[in-house]
PDB file of C-alpha atoms in Angstrom:
ATOM      1  CA  UNK G   1       0.129  13.832  -6.758  1.00  0.00           C
ATOM      2  CA  UNK G   2      -0.021  10.300  -5.352  1.00  0.00           C
ATOM      3  CA  UNK G   3       2.743   7.861  -4.462  1.00  0.00           C
ATOM      4  CA  UNK G   4       2.533   4.057  -4.040  1.00  0.00           C
ATOM      5  CA  UNK G   5       4.315   2.937  -0.949  1.00  0.00           C
ATOM      6  CA  UNK G   6       5.281  -0.470  -0.631  1.00  0.00           C
ATOM      7  CA  UNK G   7       6.405  -2.364   2.600  1.00  0.00           C
ATOM      8  CA  UNK G   8       7.960  -5.247   3.938  1.00  0.00           C
ATOM      9  CA  UNK G   9       6.451  -5.740   6.966  1.00  0.00           C
ATOM     10  CA  UNK G  10       6.880  -9.095   9.329  1.00  0.00           C
ATOM     11  CA  UNK G  11       3.420 -10.371  10.067  1.00  0.00           C
ATOM     12  CA  UNK G  12       2.843 -14.365  11.036  1.00  0.00           C
ATOM     13  CA  UNK G  13      -0.551 -14.724  11.916  1.00  0.00           C
ATOM     14  CA  UNK G  14      -3.970 -13.062  10.552  1.00  0.00           C
ATOM     15  CA  UNK G  15      -3.794 -11.216  14.374  1.00  0.00           C
ATOM     16  CA  UNK G  16      -0.307  -9.309  12.481  1.00  0.00           C
ATOM     17  CA  UNK G  17      -2.033  -8.682   9.325  1.00  0.00           C
ATOM     18  CA  UNK G  18      -5.220  -7.454  11.102  1.00  0.00           C
ATOM     19  CA  UNK G  19      -3.300  -4.563  13.966  1.00  0.00           C
ATOM     20  CA  UNK G  20      -1.312  -3.387  10.636  1.00  0.00           C
ATOM     21  CA  UNK G  21      -5.037  -3.283   9.234  1.00  0.00           C
ATOM     22  CA  UNK G  22      -7.034  -1.402  11.566  1.00  0.00           C
ATOM     23  CA  UNK G  23      -4.194   0.571  12.512  1.00  0.00           C
ATOM     24  CA  UNK G  24      -4.172   1.798   8.674  1.00  0.00           C
ATOM     25  CA  UNK G  25      -7.905   2.202   8.658  1.00  0.00           C
ATOM     26  CA  UNK G  26      -7.715   4.928  11.635  1.00  0.00           C
ATOM     27  CA  UNK G  27      -5.854   7.143   9.136  1.00  0.00           C
ATOM     28  CA  UNK G  28      -8.000   5.291   6.549  1.00  0.00           C
ATOM     29  CA  UNK G  29      -9.210   9.410   5.148  1.00  0.00           C
ATOM     30  CA  UNK G  30      -5.489  10.132   4.507  1.00  0.00           C
ATOM     31  CA  UNK G  31      -4.428   7.214   2.261  1.00  0.00           C
ATOM     32  CA  UNK G  32      -6.130   6.566  -1.656  1.00  0.00           C
ATOM     33  CA  UNK G  33      -6.055   3.168  -0.619  1.00  0.00           C
ATOM     34  CA  UNK G  34      -3.674   0.078   1.186  1.00  0.00           C
ATOM     35  CA  UNK G  35      -3.877  -3.677   0.886  1.00  0.00           C
ATOM     36  CA  UNK G  36      -2.157  -6.118   3.241  1.00  0.00           C
ATOM     37  CA  UNK G  37      -1.167  -8.849   2.663  1.00  0.00           C
ATOM     38  CA  UNK G  38      -0.189 -11.440   5.448  1.00  0.00           C
ATOM     39  CA  UNK G  39       0.796 -13.999   2.339  1.00  0.00           C
ATOM     40  CA  UNK G  40       3.598 -11.609   0.785  1.00  0.00           C
ATOM     41  CA  UNK G  41       4.419  -9.757   3.295  1.00  0.00           C
ATOM     42  CA  UNK G  42       3.734  -6.436   2.003  1.00  0.00           C
ATOM     43  CA  UNK G  43       1.833  -3.425   2.397  1.00  0.00           C
ATOM     44  CA  UNK G  44       0.782  -1.455  -0.308  1.00  0.00           C
ATOM     45  CA  UNK G  45      -0.530   1.853   0.827  1.00  0.00           C
ATOM     46  CA  UNK G  46      -1.411   4.753  -2.185  1.00  0.00           C
ATOM     47  CA  UNK G  47      -1.018   8.341  -0.456  1.00  0.00           C
ATOM     48  CA  UNK G  48       0.808  11.386  -1.027  1.00  0.00           C
ATOM     49  CA  UNK G  49       3.698  11.963  -2.296  1.00  0.00           C
ATOM     50  CA  UNK G  50       4.939  13.631   1.144  1.00  0.00           C
ATOM     51  CA  UNK G  51       3.009  10.740   3.247  1.00  0.00           C
ATOM     52  CA  UNK G  52       6.042   8.263   3.570  1.00  0.00           C
ATOM     53  CA  UNK G  53       7.023   8.928   7.013  1.00  0.00           C
ATOM     54  CA  UNK G  54       3.337   9.409   8.148  1.00  0.00           C
ATOM     55  CA  UNK G  55       2.869   5.889   6.471  1.00  0.00           C
ATOM     56  CA  UNK G  56       6.391   4.227   7.939  1.00  0.00           C
ATOM     57  CA  UNK G  57       5.211   5.596  11.219  1.00  0.00           C
ATOM     58  CA  UNK G  58       1.619   4.221  11.804  1.00  0.00           C
ATOM     59  CA  UNK G  59       2.669   0.713  10.106  1.00  0.00           C
ATOM     60  CA  UNK G  60       5.567   1.052  12.690  1.00  0.00           C
ATOM     61  CA  UNK G  61       3.508   1.546  15.904  1.00  0.00           C
ATOM     62  CA  UNK G  62       2.056  -1.798  15.693  1.00  0.00           C
ATOM     63  CA  UNK G  63       5.486  -3.190  16.636  1.00  0.00           C
ATOM     64  CA  UNK G  64       5.911  -4.837  13.346  1.00  0.00           C
ATOM     65  CA  UNK G  65       9.163  -5.073  11.634  1.00  0.00           C
ATOM     66  CA  UNK G  66       8.841  -2.122   8.872  1.00  0.00           C
ATOM     67  CA  UNK G  67      11.350  -1.745   6.523  1.00  0.00           C
ATOM     68  CA  UNK G  68      11.523  -0.482   2.090  1.00  0.00           C
ATOM     69  CA  UNK G  69      10.307  -3.296  -0.109  1.00  0.00           C
ATOM     70  CA  UNK G  70      12.742  -4.031  -2.114  1.00  0.00           C
ATOM     71  CA  UNK G  71      12.234  -3.771  -6.169  1.00  0.00           C
ATOM     72  CA  UNK G  72      12.356  -7.768  -6.535  1.00  0.00           C
ATOM     73  CA  UNK G  73       9.202  -8.294  -3.508  1.00  0.00           C
ATOM     74  CA  UNK G  74       7.428  -5.428  -5.601  1.00  0.00           C
ATOM     75  CA  UNK G  75       7.550  -7.056  -8.402  1.00  0.00           C
ATOM     76  CA  UNK G  76       6.482 -10.484  -7.022  1.00  0.00           C
ATOM     77  CA  UNK G  77       3.874  -8.312  -5.479  1.00  0.00           C
ATOM     78  CA  UNK G  78       2.658  -6.695  -8.226  1.00  0.00           C
ATOM     79  CA  UNK G  79       2.613  -9.580 -10.289  1.00  0.00           C
ATOM     80  CA  UNK G  80       0.614 -11.697  -7.992  1.00  0.00           C
ATOM     81  CA  UNK G  81      -1.894  -8.464  -7.749  1.00  0.00           C
ATOM     82  CA  UNK G  82      -2.494  -8.355 -11.390  1.00  0.00           C
ATOM     83  CA  UNK G  83      -2.995 -12.307 -12.068  1.00  0.00           C
ATOM     84  CA  UNK G  84      -5.795 -12.000  -8.952  1.00  0.00           C
ATOM     85  CA  UNK G  85      -7.242  -9.540 -10.516  1.00  0.00           C
ATOM     86  CA  UNK G  86      -7.317 -11.044 -13.693  1.00  0.00           C
ATOM     87  CA  UNK G  87      -8.454 -13.947 -12.857  1.00  0.00           C
ATOM     88  CA  UNK G  88     -11.392 -12.434 -10.807  1.00  0.00           C
ATOM     89  CA  UNK G  89     -12.366 -10.703 -13.846  1.00  0.00           C
ATOM     90  CA  UNK G  90     -12.455 -13.731 -15.971  1.00  0.00           C
ATOM     91  CA  UNK G  91     -14.717 -15.221 -13.450  1.00  0.00           C
ATOM     92  CA  UNK G  92     -17.090 -12.308 -13.300  1.00  0.00           C
ATOM     93  CA  UNK G  93     -16.835 -12.242 -17.456  1.00  0.00           C
ATOM     94  CA  UNK G  94     -18.609 -16.408 -17.010  1.00  0.00           C
ATOM     95  CA  UNK G  95     -20.624 -15.635 -14.187  1.00  0.00           C
ATOM     96  CA  UNK G  96     -22.054 -13.493 -16.928  1.00  0.00           C
ATOM     97  CA  UNK G  97     -22.458 -16.145 -19.834  1.00  0.00           C
TER      98      UNK G  97
END
């Protein structure tokens, strides 16, 4: 089974988020998916149920302060991602017309 893990990661610039992305990319085969949001300071990783420690260690190795995202942070992030996805779908529908 898979689980989605959310981490709050201190990223102040594109270089910071790029470092986190590169670290995750190296282990990409072990994850179902991942997303790094500099704007929200959230890293979302879908991986196996037992992969929390490995994911946390991978992100922490970048030297960025990392902690579990709070429920409120997760809720805000998920709502924002859903709105972005809906906007993209609506834009694609408009282009098809």
